[in-house]
Coordinates of C-alpha atoms in Angstrom, one line a residue:
Chain A
M1 CA 23.1 28.9 28.3
S2 CA 22.2 31.6 25.8
L3 CA 24.3 29.8 23.2
L4 CA 22.3 26.7 23.7
L5 CA 18.9 28.7 23.5
A6 CA 20.1 30.4 20.4
S7 CA 21.0 27.1 18.7
L8 CA 17.8 25.6 19.8
G9 CA 16.0 28.5 18.0
F10 CA 18.0 27.9 14.8
G11 CA 17.4 24.2 15.2
L12 CA 13.6 24.6 15.4
V13 CA 13.7 26.7 12.1
T14 CA 15.9 24.1 10.4
A15 CA 13.7 21.3 11.7
A16 CA 10.6 23.2 10.3
V17 CA 12.1 23.5 6.9
L18 CA 13.4 19.9 7.1
A19 CA 9.9 18.6 8.2
L20 CA 8.2 20.1 5.2
A21 CA 10.6 18.5 2.9
T22 CA 11.0 15.2 4.7
V23 CA 7.3 14.6 5.0
G24 CA 6.8 15.2 1.3
F25 CA 9.8 13.1 0.4
T26 CA 8.7 10.1 2.6
L27 CA 5.1 10.2 1.6
Q28 CA 6.3 10.1 -2.1
F29 CA 8.6 7.1 -1.2
A30 CA 5.9 5.2 0.7
V31 CA 3.1 5.4 -1.7
T32 CA 4.9 5.5 -5.1
D33 CA 7.8 3.2 -4.3
V34 CA 10.2 5.8 -5.8
L35 CA 13.2 7.0 -3.8
N36 CA 13.1 10.4 -5.7
L37 CA 16.5 11.8 -5.2
A38 CA 15.5 14.6 -7.6
F39 CA 13.4 16.0 -4.7
G40 CA 16.1 18.5 -3.9
A41 CA 16.3 19.7 -7.5
V42 CA 12.6 20.2 -7.7
M43 CA 12.8 22.2 -4.4
I44 CA 15.2 24.5 -6.1
V45 CA 13.2 24.8 -9.2
A46 CA 10.3 25.9 -7.1
A47 CA 12.4 28.2 -5.1
Y48 CA 13.3 30.0 -8.3
V49 CA 9.7 30.2 -9.3
A50 CA 9.0 32.0 -6.0
Y51 CA 12.0 34.2 -6.7
W52 CA 10.7 35.2 -10.2
V53 CA 7.3 36.0 -8.7
N54 CA 9.1 38.0 -6.0
Q55 CA 11.2 39.8 -8.6
A56 CA 8.0 41.0 -10.2
G57 CA 7.3 42.9 -7.1
I58 CA 5.0 40.4 -5.5
S59 CA 5.3 39.0 -1.9
V60 CA 7.4 35.9 -1.6
W61 CA 4.6 34.3 0.4
L62 CA 2.5 34.5 -2.8
G63 CA 5.5 33.2 -4.6
L64 CA 5.4 30.3 -2.3
V65 CA 1.9 29.4 -3.6
A66 CA 3.3 29.5 -7.2
A67 CA 6.2 27.4 -6.0
A68 CA 3.8 24.8 -4.5
I69 CA 1.9 24.6 -7.8
V70 CA 5.1 24.2 -9.9
G71 CA 6.6 21.7 -7.4
S72 CA 3.3 19.7 -7.7
L73 CA 3.2 19.8 -11.5
L74 CA 6.9 19.2 -12.0
S75 CA 6.7 16.1 -9.7
L76 CA 3.7 14.8 -11.6
V77 CA 5.6 15.3 -14.9
L78 CA 8.6 13.5 -13.6
N79 CA 6.5 10.6 -12.6
R80 CA 4.3 10.5 -15.7
F81 CA 7.2 10.7 -18.2
I82 CA 10.2 9.3 -16.3
Y83 CA 9.6 7.1 -13.2
A84 CA 6.3 5.5 -14.2
P85 CA 7.5 4.1 -17.6
F86 CA 10.5 2.7 -15.9
Q87 CA 8.3 1.1 -13.2
R88 CA 6.0 -0.4 -15.8
R89 CA 9.1 -2.1 -17.2
R90 CA 9.8 -3.4 -13.7
T91 CA 13.1 -1.5 -13.5
S92 CA 14.9 -2.4 -10.3
S93 CA 14.8 -0.1 -7.4
I94 CA 18.5 0.6 -7.6
A95 CA 18.2 1.4 -11.3
L96 CA 15.5 3.9 -10.5
V97 CA 17.8 5.5 -7.9
I98 CA 20.4 6.0 -10.7
V99 CA 17.5 7.4 -12.9
A100 CA 16.7 9.9 -10.1
L101 CA 20.3 10.9 -9.8
G102 CA 20.5 11.6 -13.4
L103 CA 17.3 13.6 -13.3
T104 CA 18.9 15.7 -10.4
L105 CA 21.8 16.6 -12.6
I106 CA 19.6 17.3 -15.6
L107 CA 17.3 19.6 -13.6
E108 CA 20.0 21.4 -11.6
F109 CA 22.4 22.0 -14.5
G110 CA 19.5 22.8 -16.8
L111 CA 18.4 25.3 -14.4
Q112 CA 21.9 26.6 -13.9
A113 CA 22.3 27.1 -17.6
F114 CA 19.2 29.2 -17.5
V115 CA 19.7 31.3 -14.4
G116 CA 23.5 31.4 -14.2
G117 CA 25.8 30.3 -11.4
T118 CA 25.4 33.2 -9.0
S119 CA 23.4 33.1 -5.9
V120 CA 20.1 35.1 -5.5
S121 CA 18.0 36.3 -2.6
Y122 CA 14.4 37.1 -2.1
Q123 CA 13.3 40.7 -1.3
L124 CA 12.0 40.0 2.1
A125 CA 12.2 41.9 5.4
Q126 CA 13.0 39.6 8.3
G127 CA 10.7 41.7 10.6
P128 CA 11.4 42.3 14.3
T129 CA 13.0 39.7 16.5
V130 CA 10.9 38.1 19.3
G131 CA 11.9 35.9 22.2
S132 CA 13.9 36.3 25.4
G133 CA 17.4 35.5 26.5
G134 CA 19.3 33.7 23.8
F135 CA 16.2 32.3 22.3
Q136 CA 15.5 34.9 19.5
L137 CA 13.5 34.3 16.3
T138 CA 12.6 36.8 13.6
V139 CA 8.9 37.0 12.5
V140 CA 9.9 35.3 9.2
Q141 CA 11.4 32.4 11.1
L142 CA 8.2 32.2 13.2
V143 CA 6.2 32.2 10.0
I144 CA 8.3 29.3 8.7
I145 CA 7.7 27.3 11.9
A146 CA 4.0 28.1 11.7
L147 CA 3.8 27.0 8.1
A148 CA 5.5 23.7 9.0
L149 CA 3.2 23.1 12.0
A150 CA 0.2 23.8 9.8
A151 CA 1.5 21.5 7.1
M152 CA 2.1 18.7 9.6
V153 CA -1.4 19.1 11.1
A154 CA -2.9 19.0 7.6
V155 CA -0.9 16.0 6.6
H156 CA -2.0 14.2 9.9
A157 CA -5.6 15.2 9.2
L158 CA -5.3 13.9 5.6
L159 CA -3.8 10.6 6.6
T160 CA -6.0 10.0 9.6
F161 CA -9.4 11.3 8.9
T162 CA -9.9 11.3 5.1
R163 CA -10.8 8.5 2.7
L164 CA -8.0 9.6 0.4
G165 CA -5.4 9.6 3.2
K166 CA -6.4 6.2 4.3
A167 CA -6.3 4.9 0.7
M168 CA -2.8 6.4 0.5
R169 CA -1.7 4.5 3.6
A170 CA -3.4 1.4 2.4
T171 CA -1.7 1.7 -1.0
A172 CA 1.7 2.3 0.8
A173 CA 1.2 -0.8 2.9
N174 CA 0.1 -3.1 0.2
R175 CA -0.8 -1.9 -3.2
S176 CA -2.0 -5.2 -4.5
L177 CA -4.4 -5.7 -1.6
A178 CA -5.6 -2.1 -2.0
R179 CA -6.5 -2.7 -5.5
T180 CA -8.5 -5.8 -4.6
C181 CA -10.5 -3.5 -2.3
G182 CA -11.4 -1.4 -5.3
I183 CA -8.9 1.4 -4.7
R184 CA -7.7 2.8 -7.9
S185 CA -4.0 2.9 -6.8
D186 CA -2.8 4.7 -9.9
R187 CA -5.0 7.6 -9.0
V188 CA -3.8 7.5 -5.4
V189 CA -0.2 7.5 -6.7
T190 CA -1.0 10.5 -9.0
V191 CA -2.5 12.4 -6.1
T192 CA 0.5 11.6 -3.9
W193 CA 2.9 13.0 -6.5
L194 CA 0.8 16.2 -6.6
L195 CA 0.5 16.6 -2.8
S196 CA 4.1 15.7 -2.0
G197 CA 5.3 17.9 -5.0
A198 CA 3.4 20.8 -3.4
L199 CA 5.2 20.2 -0.1
C200 CA 8.4 20.0 -2.1
G201 CA 7.6 23.4 -3.6
V202 CA 6.8 25.0 -0.2
A203 CA 9.9 23.4 1.3
G204 CA 12.1 24.8 -1.5
T205 CA 10.8 28.3 -0.9
V206 CA 11.2 28.3 2.9
F207 CA 14.6 26.6 2.5
A208 CA 15.6 29.6 0.3
V209 CA 14.1 32.1 2.7
D210 CA 15.9 30.5 5.6
A211 CA 19.2 30.2 3.7
G212 CA 19.2 33.9 2.8
S213 CA 20.6 33.2 -0.7
F214 CA 20.6 30.2 -3.0
N215 CA 21.6 28.9 -6.4
A216 CA 20.8 26.0 -8.6
T217 CA 22.7 23.4 -6.6
S218 CA 22.1 24.7 -3.1
A219 CA 19.7 21.9 -2.1
D220 CA 22.3 19.1 -2.8
L221 CA 23.6 19.0 0.8
F222 CA 20.0 19.6 2.1
L223 CA 18.9 16.5 0.3
V224 CA 21.4 14.6 2.4
L225 CA 19.7 15.9 5.6
I226 CA 16.2 15.0 4.2
L227 CA 17.5 11.4 3.6
A228 CA 18.9 11.3 7.1
A229 CA 15.7 12.6 8.7
A230 CA 13.5 10.3 6.6
F231 CA 15.5 7.2 7.5
L232 CA 16.0 8.2 11.1
G233 CA 12.2 8.4 11.5
G234 CA 11.6 5.2 9.5
P235 CA 11.5 5.2 5.7
G236 CA 8.0 5.8 4.5
K237 CA 6.7 6.9 7.8
A238 CA 5.1 10.3 7.8
Y239 CA 5.2 10.8 11.5
G240 CA 8.7 9.3 11.7
A241 CA 9.7 12.0 9.1
M242 CA 8.3 14.7 11.4
L243 CA 10.3 13.3 14.4
G244 CA 13.4 12.7 12.3
A245 CA 13.3 16.3 11.0
L246 CA 13.0 17.6 14.6
V247 CA 15.9 15.4 15.8
I248 CA 18.2 16.2 12.8
G249 CA 17.2 19.9 12.8
L250 CA 18.0 20.4 16.5
A251 CA 21.1 18.2 16.5
T252 CA 22.8 19.9 13.5
E253 CA 22.3 23.4 14.8
V254 CA 23.3 22.6 18.5
S255 CA 26.4 20.8 17.2
A256 CA 27.1 23.8 14.9
A257 CA 27.1 26.0 18.0
Y258 CA 29.1 23.7 20.2
I259 CA 31.5 21.9 17.8
S260 CA 31.7 23.6 14.4
P261 CA 29.3 24.5 11.6
A262 CA 31.5 22.5 9.3
Y263 CA 30.6 19.3 11.1
K264 CA 26.8 19.7 11.4
D265 CA 26.0 17.4 8.5
V266 CA 28.4 14.8 9.9
V267 CA 26.6 15.0 13.2
A268 CA 23.3 14.3 11.3
F269 CA 24.8 11.1 9.8
V270 CA 26.5 10.0 13.0
L271 CA 23.0 10.1 14.6
L272 CA 21.5 8.2 11.7
F273 CA 24.2 5.5 11.9
A274 CA 23.7 5.2 15.6
M275 CA 20.0 4.9 15.1
L276 CA 20.2 2.3 12.4
A277 CA 22.6 0.2 14.5
W278 CA 20.2 0.4 17.4
R279 CA 16.9 0.2 15.5
P280 CA 17.4 -0.5 11.8
T281 CA 13.8 0.3 10.9
G282 CA 14.1 3.9 12.3
L283 CA 12.4 5.6 15.2
L284 CA 8.8 4.8 14.2
G285 CA 9.4 2.0 11.7
D286 CA 8.0 -1.4 12.4
R287 CA 10.4 -3.7 14.3
A288 CA 11.8 -6.3 11.9
Chain B
M1 CA -20.2 -34.5 -11.2
S2 CA -20.7 -31.6 -13.5
A3 CA -21.5 -28.2 -12.0
E4 CA -24.7 -28.1 -13.8
G5 CA -26.0 -31.0 -11.9
A6 CA -24.9 -29.7 -8.5
A7 CA -27.6 -28.3 -6.3
P8 CA -26.3 -25.5 -4.1
R9 CA -26.5 -26.5 -0.5
H10 CA -27.4 -23.2 1.0
P11 CA -29.8 -21.3 -1.3
G12 CA -32.1 -18.9 0.6
A13 CA -30.4 -19.4 3.9
E14 CA -31.5 -17.1 6.7
G15 CA -29.3 -14.2 7.3
Q16 CA -28.1 -14.3 3.7
L17 CA -25.3 -11.8 3.2
T18 CA -25.2 -11.6 -0.6
A19 CA -27.0 -12.5 -3.7
G20 CA -24.4 -14.9 -5.0
A21 CA -23.1 -14.8 -8.5
A22 CA -22.0 -17.6 -10.7
L23 CA -18.3 -17.9 -11.6
T24 CA -17.3 -19.7 -14.7
L25 CA -13.6 -20.4 -15.7
E26 CA -13.4 -21.7 -19.3
G27 CA -10.1 -23.2 -20.3
L28 CA -8.2 -20.6 -18.2
T29 CA -4.4 -20.5 -18.8
A30 CA -2.5 -18.0 -16.6
G31 CA 0.9 -17.3 -15.3
Y32 CA 3.8 -15.0 -15.0
D33 CA 5.9 -13.3 -17.7
S34 CA 3.9 -15.2 -20.4
R35 CA 4.9 -18.6 -18.8
P36 CA 1.8 -20.5 -17.9
V37 CA 1.5 -21.9 -14.4
V38 CA -2.1 -23.1 -14.8
N39 CA -3.3 -24.6 -17.9
E40 CA -6.8 -24.8 -19.5
V41 CA -8.6 -25.0 -16.2
S42 CA -12.3 -25.0 -16.4
I43 CA -14.3 -24.6 -13.1
T44 CA -17.8 -23.5 -12.4
V45 CA -19.3 -22.2 -9.2
A46 CA -23.0 -21.8 -9.1
P47 CA -24.7 -19.1 -7.0
G48 CA -24.7 -20.1 -3.3
E49 CA -22.2 -22.8 -3.8
I50 CA -18.9 -23.3 -1.9
V51 CA -16.4 -24.8 -4.2
S52 CA -12.9 -25.7 -3.2
V53 CA -9.7 -26.3 -5.0
V54 CA -7.1 -28.7 -3.4
G55 CA -3.7 -29.6 -4.5
P56 CA -0.1 -29.9 -3.5
N57 CA 2.3 -27.0 -3.1
G58 CA 3.2 -25.4 -6.4
S59 CA 0.2 -26.9 -8.2
G60 CA -0.9 -23.4 -9.2
K61 CA -3.9 -23.0 -6.9
S62 CA -3.0 -19.5 -5.8
T63 CA -2.1 -18.4 -9.4
L64 CA -5.5 -19.6 -10.4
L65 CA -7.3 -17.4 -7.9
K66 CA -5.0 -14.4 -8.7
A67 CA -5.9 -14.8 -12.4
V68 CA -9.6 -14.7 -11.5
I69 CA -9.2 -11.4 -9.5
G70 CA -6.8 -9.8 -12.0
I71 CA -3.5 -9.9 -10.2
V72 CA -1.9 -12.5 -12.5
Q73 CA -1.8 -12.3 -16.3
V74 CA -4.5 -14.4 -18.1
L75 CA -2.8 -16.0 -21.1
G76 CA -5.9 -17.9 -22.5
G77 CA -9.5 -18.8 -21.8
R78 CA -12.2 -16.8 -20.2
V79 CA -13.5 -15.8 -16.7
R80 CA -17.1 -15.0 -16.4
L81 CA -19.1 -13.6 -13.5
D82 CA -22.7 -14.3 -14.1
D83 CA -23.0 -13.2 -17.8
Q84 CA -20.2 -10.7 -17.6
E85 CA -16.8 -11.6 -18.9
I86 CA -14.2 -10.2 -16.5
T87 CA -11.1 -11.9 -18.1
G88 CA -8.1 -9.7 -17.6
W89 CA -9.8 -6.9 -15.7
L90 CA -7.8 -4.9 -13.3
P91 CA -8.2 -6.0 -9.7
E92 CA -10.0 -2.8 -8.8
D93 CA -12.6 -3.5 -11.5
V94 CA -13.1 -7.0 -10.4
A95 CA -13.7 -5.7 -6.9
R96 CA -16.3 -3.4 -8.3
A97 CA -17.9 -6.3 -10.1
G98 CA -18.6 -7.7 -6.6
V99 CA -15.6 -10.1 -5.9
G100 CA -14.2 -10.2 -2.4
Y101 CA -10.7 -11.6 -2.2
V102 CA -8.8 -12.9 0.8
P103 CA -5.2 -13.5 0.0
Q104 CA -3.1 -16.3 1.5
V105 CA -0.5 -13.9 2.9
D106 CA -0.3 -10.1 3.3
D107 CA -4.0 -10.3 3.9
V108 CA -4.4 -7.0 5.9
F109 CA -2.9 -3.5 6.0
P110 CA -0.6 -3.7 9.0
P111 CA -0.2 -0.1 9.7
L112 CA -3.9 0.6 9.6
T113 CA -6.2 0.0 12.5
V114 CA -8.7 -2.9 12.4
R115 CA -11.4 -0.2 11.8
E116 CA -9.4 1.4 9.0
N117 CA -8.8 -2.0 7.4
L118 CA -12.6 -2.6 7.4
E119 CA -13.2 0.9 6.0
M120 CA -10.8 0.1 3.1
G121 CA -12.9 -3.0 2.5
G122 CA -15.8 -0.8 2.1
Y123 CA -14.0 1.8 0.0
L124 CA -16.4 1.5 -2.8
L125 CA -19.5 2.0 -0.6
P126 CA -21.0 5.5 -0.3
T127 CA -19.4 7.1 2.7
R128 CA -22.6 7.3 4.7
E129 CA -23.1 3.6 4.4
V130 CA -19.6 2.5 5.6
Q131 CA -20.2 2.7 9.4
S132 CA -23.5 0.8 9.2
R133 CA -21.9 -1.9 7.1
L134 CA -19.0 -2.0 9.5
D135 CA -21.5 -2.5 12.3
E136 CA -23.1 -5.3 10.4
V137 CA -19.9 -7.1 9.6
V138 CA -18.6 -6.8 13.2
T139 CA -21.8 -8.7 14.4
V140 CA -20.6 -11.6 12.2
F141 CA -17.1 -11.4 13.7
P142 CA -17.8 -10.1 17.3
R143 CA -14.2 -10.5 18.4
L144 CA -13.2 -7.7 16.0
A145 CA -15.5 -5.3 17.9
T146 CA -13.1 -5.4 20.9
M147 CA -10.0 -4.5 18.8
L148 CA -11.2 -1.8 16.3
G149 CA -8.6 0.6 17.4
R150 CA -5.7 -1.8 17.3
R151 CA -3.3 -1.8 14.5
A152 CA -3.8 -4.8 12.2
G153 CA -0.1 -5.6 12.3
K154 CA -0.3 -6.2 16.0
I155 CA -3.1 -8.8 16.2
S156 CA -2.7 -12.6 16.1
G157 CA -2.7 -14.7 12.9
G158 CA -6.2 -16.0 13.4
E159 CA -7.5 -12.5 14.2
R160 CA -5.8 -11.2 11.0
K161 CA -7.5 -13.9 9.0
M162 CA -10.8 -13.0 10.6
L163 CA -10.2 -9.3 9.8
A164 CA -9.3 -10.2 6.2
M165 CA -12.6 -12.1 5.8
A166 CA -14.5 -9.3 7.4
R167 CA -12.8 -6.8 5.1
A168 CA -13.8 -8.8 2.1
M169 CA -17.3 -9.0 3.4
M170 CA -17.6 -5.2 3.7
L171 CA -18.5 -4.7 0.0
H172 CA -21.4 -7.1 -0.1
P173 CA -19.4 -9.3 -2.5
R174 CA -21.4 -11.6 -4.8
L175 CA -18.4 -13.9 -4.8
F176 CA -15.7 -14.6 -2.1
V177 CA -12.3 -15.8 -3.4
L178 CA -10.4 -17.2 -0.4
D179 CA -6.8 -18.2 -0.9
E180 CA -5.8 -20.8 1.8
P181 CA -7.6 -19.2 4.6
T182 CA -5.9 -21.5 7.1
A183 CA -2.3 -20.9 5.9
N184 CA 0.3 -20.4 8.6
L185 CA -2.4 -20.8 11.3
A186 CA -2.1 -23.2 14.3
P187 CA -4.3 -26.3 13.8
A188 CA -6.8 -25.1 16.4
V189 CA -7.1 -21.6 14.9
A190 CA -7.3 -23.1 11.4
S191 CA -10.2 -25.2 12.5
E192 CA -11.9 -22.1 13.9
V193 CA -11.4 -20.2 10.8
L194 CA -12.8 -23.0 8.6
E195 CA -15.6 -24.3 10.9
E196 CA -16.8 -20.9 12.2
H197 CA -16.0 -18.3 9.6
V198 CA -15.9 -20.0 6.2
R199 CA -18.8 -22.2 7.1
G200 CA -20.5 -19.1 8.5
L201 CA -20.2 -17.6 4.9
A202 CA -21.8 -20.7 3.6
R203 CA -24.6 -20.7 6.1
R204 CA -25.4 -17.1 4.9
G205 CA -25.7 -18.2 1.4
A206 CA -22.5 -16.8 0.0
T207 CA -20.9 -18.0 -3.1
A208 CA -17.2 -18.9 -2.6
L209 CA -14.3 -20.3 -4.4
I210 CA -11.7 -21.5 -1.9
V211 CA -8.2 -22.8 -2.4
E212 CA -7.0 -25.0 0.7
Q213 CA -4.2 -27.3 1.5
R214 CA -6.2 -29.0 4.4
A215 CA -8.2 -31.2 2.2
R216 CA -10.1 -33.1 4.9
A217 CA -11.3 -29.9 6.5
V218 CA -12.3 -28.1 3.4
L219 CA -14.2 -31.1 2.1
A220 CA -16.4 -30.7 5.1
I221 CA -17.6 -27.3 4.1
S222 CA -17.5 -27.6 0.3
D223 CA -20.3 -28.5 -2.2
R224 CA -17.8 -29.6 -4.7
T225 CA -14.1 -29.9 -4.9
Y226 CA -11.5 -29.7 -7.7
V227 CA -8.1 -31.2 -7.6
L228 CA -5.3 -29.2 -9.2
A229 CA -1.9 -30.7 -9.7
G230 CA 0.9 -29.7 -12.0
G231 CA -1.2 -26.7 -13.1
R232 CA -4.0 -28.9 -14.5
L233 CA -7.3 -30.1 -13.1
R234 CA -7.0 -33.8 -12.3
M235 CA -10.3 -34.5 -10.4
E236 CA -13.6 -33.1 -9.6
G237 CA -16.5 -34.2 -7.5
S238 CA -18.6 -33.9 -4.5
P239 CA -17.0 -34.4 -1.1
E240 CA -18.6 -37.8 -0.9
E241 CA -17.3 -38.8 -4.3
L242 CA -13.8 -37.7 -3.6
R243 CA -13.8 -39.4 -0.2
S244 CA -14.6 -42.7 -2.0
S245 CA -11.8 -42.2 -4.5
P246 CA -8.8 -44.3 -3.4
Q247 CA -6.5 -41.9 -5.4
F248 CA -7.8 -38.9 -3.6
V249 CA -7.7 -40.6 -0.2
A250 CA -4.3 -41.7 -0.8
S251 CA -3.1 -38.3 -1.9
F252 CA -4.9 -36.0 0.4
L253 CA -6.5 -37.8 3.2
G254 CA -3.5 -39.7 4.6
G255 CA -3.2 -42.7 2.4
S256 CA 0.2 -44.3 1.4
A257 CA 0.3 -43.1 -2.2
G258 CA 1.2 -39.6 -3.3
V259 CA -0.1 -36.8 -5.5
A260 CA 2.1 -38.1 -8.3
D261 CA -0.3 -40.9 -8.6
I262 CA -3.1 -38.6 -9.4
V263 CA -1.0 -36.6 -11.9
S264 CA 0.2 -39.9 -13.6
E265 CA -3.0 -41.9 -13.6
S266 CA -5.7 -39.3 -14.3
E267 CA -6.5 -37.5 -17.4
P268 CA -7.3 -33.8 -17.0
G269 CA -10.9 -33.2 -15.8
S270 CA -11.7 -36.9 -15.6
P271 CA -13.7 -38.2 -12.6
P272 CA -12.1 -40.2 -10.0

């Protein structure tokens, strides 16, 4: 029983990190029509920004703010100079995926050339452990969960109650129709890159905090989990991404405890395949 | 049969929704990837007029409307709204100029609620005016009042079309551009949309350019009608004039001949 509780605790933390990343990733995909596989690479660049801030003797939580800003700006730059020009030339979706993969390699190995191949860690005390029985979480882990919850509430409020959020959903649903309503969809897309990039930066930092140590290619496997969570929830569905992150996060950690940590990513994809076989549009996707 | 001579049927009607604008297409050529689909089309819509364009599938009717609202590339000619040239404007700028568009398909935002769809229709209104405008529009389409919280993707085809028209109405458009408002609707629902809602726009003095396949039904609500076939205008006239044209009757009102007769026997723009 305590093993189950412990793995649920780890699962919640993984789900929190995954939710931050997946919501950003899926918002980006829904509104911009770009399956940005360089998302993981941007996460790691942002994580390094937080690391450099942290190395200067500043709290990693302030570094997280810098990481959010850099994630935001880097995402905007990638769109402005890489994705948008290809989209204007009506490059096919599959070709854009190849472009994104190329960008991933450029960013990761460019970063590796700069920072070296060894892993680094933040200077961060984990704080006391709280909980009872097997369910134990450190203060830092609780902060990660709280951050994710706050971000999810903020995203929900943005999409549900604000004019910008509704315009984002309208643009995601039918960009052409949105434009005929007077919505400047290019601006909506720009704002979406900024917001999702900020989530990417935050996710990169908390991913690095949760992992303990990281290097330039650490997010490669995590990107696979992001994809699994995004498609499990329904591609382009923000609430689906939250749900998908929770399911994948819990499933991977529980399976790691009961089967083997080596198979936890396999479990994520078995879940995804089963879901797609049962409901191809994902948990919260529209039925075909 | 020229537009200049046509007296709008509904000027100053009570409950007028909008101050209509005049739309003028002068030799409009438009298409995709620099390949023209419609060629040198000239159409005028006077303020307060309901003008329809009928024609067979593939004649370029939807392309014509999309060129007007900026979705399709204009390759030649001009589009004017009152005295302002809007040729090649972006769709968002055409909306700002006062054109409300209802597409043939994909006419609502399915994941958004009915209320949110209407709010998107009023996107350009000052925030404080959106709710009052929504209330006004819902009085025109009372059935929508009962479904404001429902997702637009879950309502029926007729309700979606109603919502699409209501959404277009949110901005107080000076011109409505309606692309086959009865497409994919059951006959009874199609009649309701045309008879109640499109005619309702007319009663309120709206200016509208409508593309429609159901020629008989659209003639009943139009001030003037153009016939488009093969990407070119083939006929133009009042409903009475077209109903008395053997070619038009044969092609669109159930006669034995086909549209090919209009294309082969008529010169572009000539009267029936």
